[in-house]
Coordinates of C-alpha atoms and ligand atoms in Angstrom, one line a residue:
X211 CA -72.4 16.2 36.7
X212 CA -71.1 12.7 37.3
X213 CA -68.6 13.1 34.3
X214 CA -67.5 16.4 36.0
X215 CA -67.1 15.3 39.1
X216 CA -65.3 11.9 38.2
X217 CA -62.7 13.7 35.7
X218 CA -62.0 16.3 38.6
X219 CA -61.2 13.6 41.1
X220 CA -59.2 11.5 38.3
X221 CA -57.2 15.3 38.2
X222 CA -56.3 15.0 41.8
X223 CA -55.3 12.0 42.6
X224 CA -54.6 10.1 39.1
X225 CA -56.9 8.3 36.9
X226 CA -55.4 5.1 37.9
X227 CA -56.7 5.5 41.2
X228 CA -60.5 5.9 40.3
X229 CA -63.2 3.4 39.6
X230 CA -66.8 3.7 39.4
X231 CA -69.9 1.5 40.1
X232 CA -73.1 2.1 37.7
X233 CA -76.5 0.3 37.9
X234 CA -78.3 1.1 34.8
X235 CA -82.3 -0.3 35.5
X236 CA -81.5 -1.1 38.8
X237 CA -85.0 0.8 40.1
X238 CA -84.4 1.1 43.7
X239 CA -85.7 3.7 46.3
X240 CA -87.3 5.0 43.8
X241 CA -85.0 5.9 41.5
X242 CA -86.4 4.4 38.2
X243 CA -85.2 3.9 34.8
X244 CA -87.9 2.2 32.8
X245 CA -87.1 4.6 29.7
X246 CA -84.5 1.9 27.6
X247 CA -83.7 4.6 25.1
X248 CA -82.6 7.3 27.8
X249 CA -80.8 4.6 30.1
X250 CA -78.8 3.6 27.0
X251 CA -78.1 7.5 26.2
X252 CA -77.7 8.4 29.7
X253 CA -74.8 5.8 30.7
X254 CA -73.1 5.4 27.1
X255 CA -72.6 9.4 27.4
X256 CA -71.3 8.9 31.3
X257 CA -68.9 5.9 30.2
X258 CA -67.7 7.7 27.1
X259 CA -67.5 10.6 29.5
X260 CA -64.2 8.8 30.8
X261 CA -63.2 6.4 29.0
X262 CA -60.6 8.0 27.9
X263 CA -59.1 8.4 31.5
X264 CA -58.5 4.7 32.2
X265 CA -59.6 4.7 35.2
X266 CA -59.1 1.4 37.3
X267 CA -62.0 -0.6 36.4
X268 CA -65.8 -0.1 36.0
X269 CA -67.9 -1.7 37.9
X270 CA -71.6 -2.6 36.9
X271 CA -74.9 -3.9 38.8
X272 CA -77.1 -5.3 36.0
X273 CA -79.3 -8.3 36.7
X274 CA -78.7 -9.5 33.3
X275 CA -74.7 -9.3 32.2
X276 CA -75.1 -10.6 29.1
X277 CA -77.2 -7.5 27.8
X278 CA -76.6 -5.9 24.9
X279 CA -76.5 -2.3 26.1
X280 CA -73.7 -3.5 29.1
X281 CA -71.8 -5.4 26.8
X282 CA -71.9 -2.4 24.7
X283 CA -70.5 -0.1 27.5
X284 CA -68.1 -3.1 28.7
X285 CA -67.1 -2.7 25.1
X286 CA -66.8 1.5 25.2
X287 CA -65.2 1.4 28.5
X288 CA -62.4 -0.3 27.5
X289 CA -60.3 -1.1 30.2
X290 CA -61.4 -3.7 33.1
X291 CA -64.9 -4.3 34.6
X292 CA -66.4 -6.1 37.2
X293 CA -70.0 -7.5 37.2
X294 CA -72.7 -8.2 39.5
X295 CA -75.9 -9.1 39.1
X296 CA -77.7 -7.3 42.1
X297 CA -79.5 -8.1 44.9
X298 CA -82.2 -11.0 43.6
X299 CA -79.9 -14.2 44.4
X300 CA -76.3 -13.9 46.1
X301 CA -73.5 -14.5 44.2
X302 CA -72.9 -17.9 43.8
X303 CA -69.4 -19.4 43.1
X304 CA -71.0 -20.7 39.7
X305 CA -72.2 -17.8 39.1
X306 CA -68.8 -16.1 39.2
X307 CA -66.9 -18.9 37.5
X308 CA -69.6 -18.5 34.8
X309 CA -69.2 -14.8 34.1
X310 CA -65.8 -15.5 33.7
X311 CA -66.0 -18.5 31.8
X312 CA -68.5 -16.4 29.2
X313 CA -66.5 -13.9 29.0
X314 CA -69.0 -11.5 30.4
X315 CA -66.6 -9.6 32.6
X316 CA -62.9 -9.6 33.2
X317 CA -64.2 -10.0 37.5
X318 CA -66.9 -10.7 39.6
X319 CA -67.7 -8.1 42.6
X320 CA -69.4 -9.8 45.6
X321 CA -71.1 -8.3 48.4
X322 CA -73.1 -10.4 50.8
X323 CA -70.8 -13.8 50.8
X324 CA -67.4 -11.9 51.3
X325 CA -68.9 -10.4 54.2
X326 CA -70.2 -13.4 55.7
X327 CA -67.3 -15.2 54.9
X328 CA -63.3 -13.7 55.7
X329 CA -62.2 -16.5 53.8
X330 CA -64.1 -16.3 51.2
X331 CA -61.0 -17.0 48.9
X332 CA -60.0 -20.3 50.4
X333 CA -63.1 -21.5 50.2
X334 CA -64.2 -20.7 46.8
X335 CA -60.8 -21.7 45.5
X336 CA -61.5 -25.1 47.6
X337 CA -64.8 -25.4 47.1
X338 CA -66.1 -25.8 50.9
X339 CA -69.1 -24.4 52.7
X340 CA -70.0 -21.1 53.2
X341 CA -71.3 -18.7 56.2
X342 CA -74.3 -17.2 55.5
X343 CA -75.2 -13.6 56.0
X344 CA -77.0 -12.4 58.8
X345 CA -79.5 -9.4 57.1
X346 CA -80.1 -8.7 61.1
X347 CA -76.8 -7.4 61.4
X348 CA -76.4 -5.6 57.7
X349 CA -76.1 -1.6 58.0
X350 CA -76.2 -1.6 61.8
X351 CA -73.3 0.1 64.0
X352 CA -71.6 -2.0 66.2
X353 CA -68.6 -5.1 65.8
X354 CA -71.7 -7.5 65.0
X355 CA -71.7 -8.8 61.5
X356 CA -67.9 -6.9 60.6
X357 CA -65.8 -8.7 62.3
X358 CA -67.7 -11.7 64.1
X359 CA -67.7 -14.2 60.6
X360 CA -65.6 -17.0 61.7
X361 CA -63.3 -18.4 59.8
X362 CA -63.4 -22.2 58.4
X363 CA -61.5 -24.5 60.6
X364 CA -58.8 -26.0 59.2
X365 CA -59.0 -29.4 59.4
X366 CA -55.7 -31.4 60.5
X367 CA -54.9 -34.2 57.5
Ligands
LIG856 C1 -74.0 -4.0 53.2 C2 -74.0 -3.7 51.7 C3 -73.8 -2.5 51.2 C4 -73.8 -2.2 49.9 N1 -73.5 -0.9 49.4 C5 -73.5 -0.6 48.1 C6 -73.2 0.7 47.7 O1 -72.9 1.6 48.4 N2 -73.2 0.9 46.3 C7 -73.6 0.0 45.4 O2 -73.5 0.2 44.2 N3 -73.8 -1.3 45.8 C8 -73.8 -1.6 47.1 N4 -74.1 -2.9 47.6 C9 -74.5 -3.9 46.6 C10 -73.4 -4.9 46.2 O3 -72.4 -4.2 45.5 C11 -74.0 -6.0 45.4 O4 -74.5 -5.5 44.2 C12 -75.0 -6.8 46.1 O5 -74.6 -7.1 47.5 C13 -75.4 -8.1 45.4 O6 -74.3 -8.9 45.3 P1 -74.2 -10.2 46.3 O7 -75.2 -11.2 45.9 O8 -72.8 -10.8 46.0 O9 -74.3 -9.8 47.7 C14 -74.1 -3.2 48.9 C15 -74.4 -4.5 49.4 C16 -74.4 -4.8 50.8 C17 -74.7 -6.2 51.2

């Protein structure tokens, strides 16, 4: 269904135009994938599914990017992915240099610090200090915790 559904949008709006985020073993809400032989099945059919497409990029949550089976997708996929390692630390600027550095992934998606942090760029490129996120304010409605991060000050040399 996912292939289906993918290749039809790809049909309507161009394949360059489509991405997709996976999270093989993820195990959240109670969606659980504890069966390695069926998880490996189940996303090397979806990402041979479209490979052929070229869509955008594919992204993938996996806590452990070095794993065979992801490489193994990264490998079928063909074109650029993007990495993340989940939820259990938040991406680190180490972290993302070593992905990159290890050739895990061609980039490194990252949730809670570019929310917390507008600049998030600058300051990785610079190396400087970094907002936090505040969880309190993470899937509410409101201004608070969208548009409320402050920027770093720039400091007059
Ligand atoms: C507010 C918020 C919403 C998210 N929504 C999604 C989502 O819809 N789909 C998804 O695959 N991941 C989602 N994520 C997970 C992120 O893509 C990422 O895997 C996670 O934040 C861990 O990376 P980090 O340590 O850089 O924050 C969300 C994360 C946050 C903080």
């Amino acid at each position: 269904m996912v292939i289906e559904t993918f290749r039809a949008v790809a049909e309507a709006v161009g394949a360059e135009h489509t991405a997709i985020r996976i999270s093989p073993e993820h195990n959240i809400q109670g969606v659980l994938e504890n069966d390695r032989a069926d998880v490996t099945a189940t996303y090397t059919a979806l990402v041979d599914g479209i490979a052929d497409l070229k869509p955008a990029y594919l992204s993938i949550l996996h806590k452990d990017p070095a794993d065979e089976m992801i490489q193994d997708l990264r490998r079928r996929f063909g074109g650029p992915v993007l990495l993340n390692t989940g939820f259990g630390t938040v991406t680190s600027r180490e972290d993302a240099i070593m992905l990159l550095e290890e050739d895990l992934a061609d980039a490194v998606v990252v949730g809670r610090p570019v929310i917390a942090n507008p600049d998030l760029a600058r300051r990785w490129q610079e190396d400087l200090p970094l907002n936090e996120v505040d969880q309190a304010t993470v899937y509410t409605n409101g201004a608070a915790g969208y548009t409320d991060y402050a920027l770093l000050e720039t400091v007059a040399s």
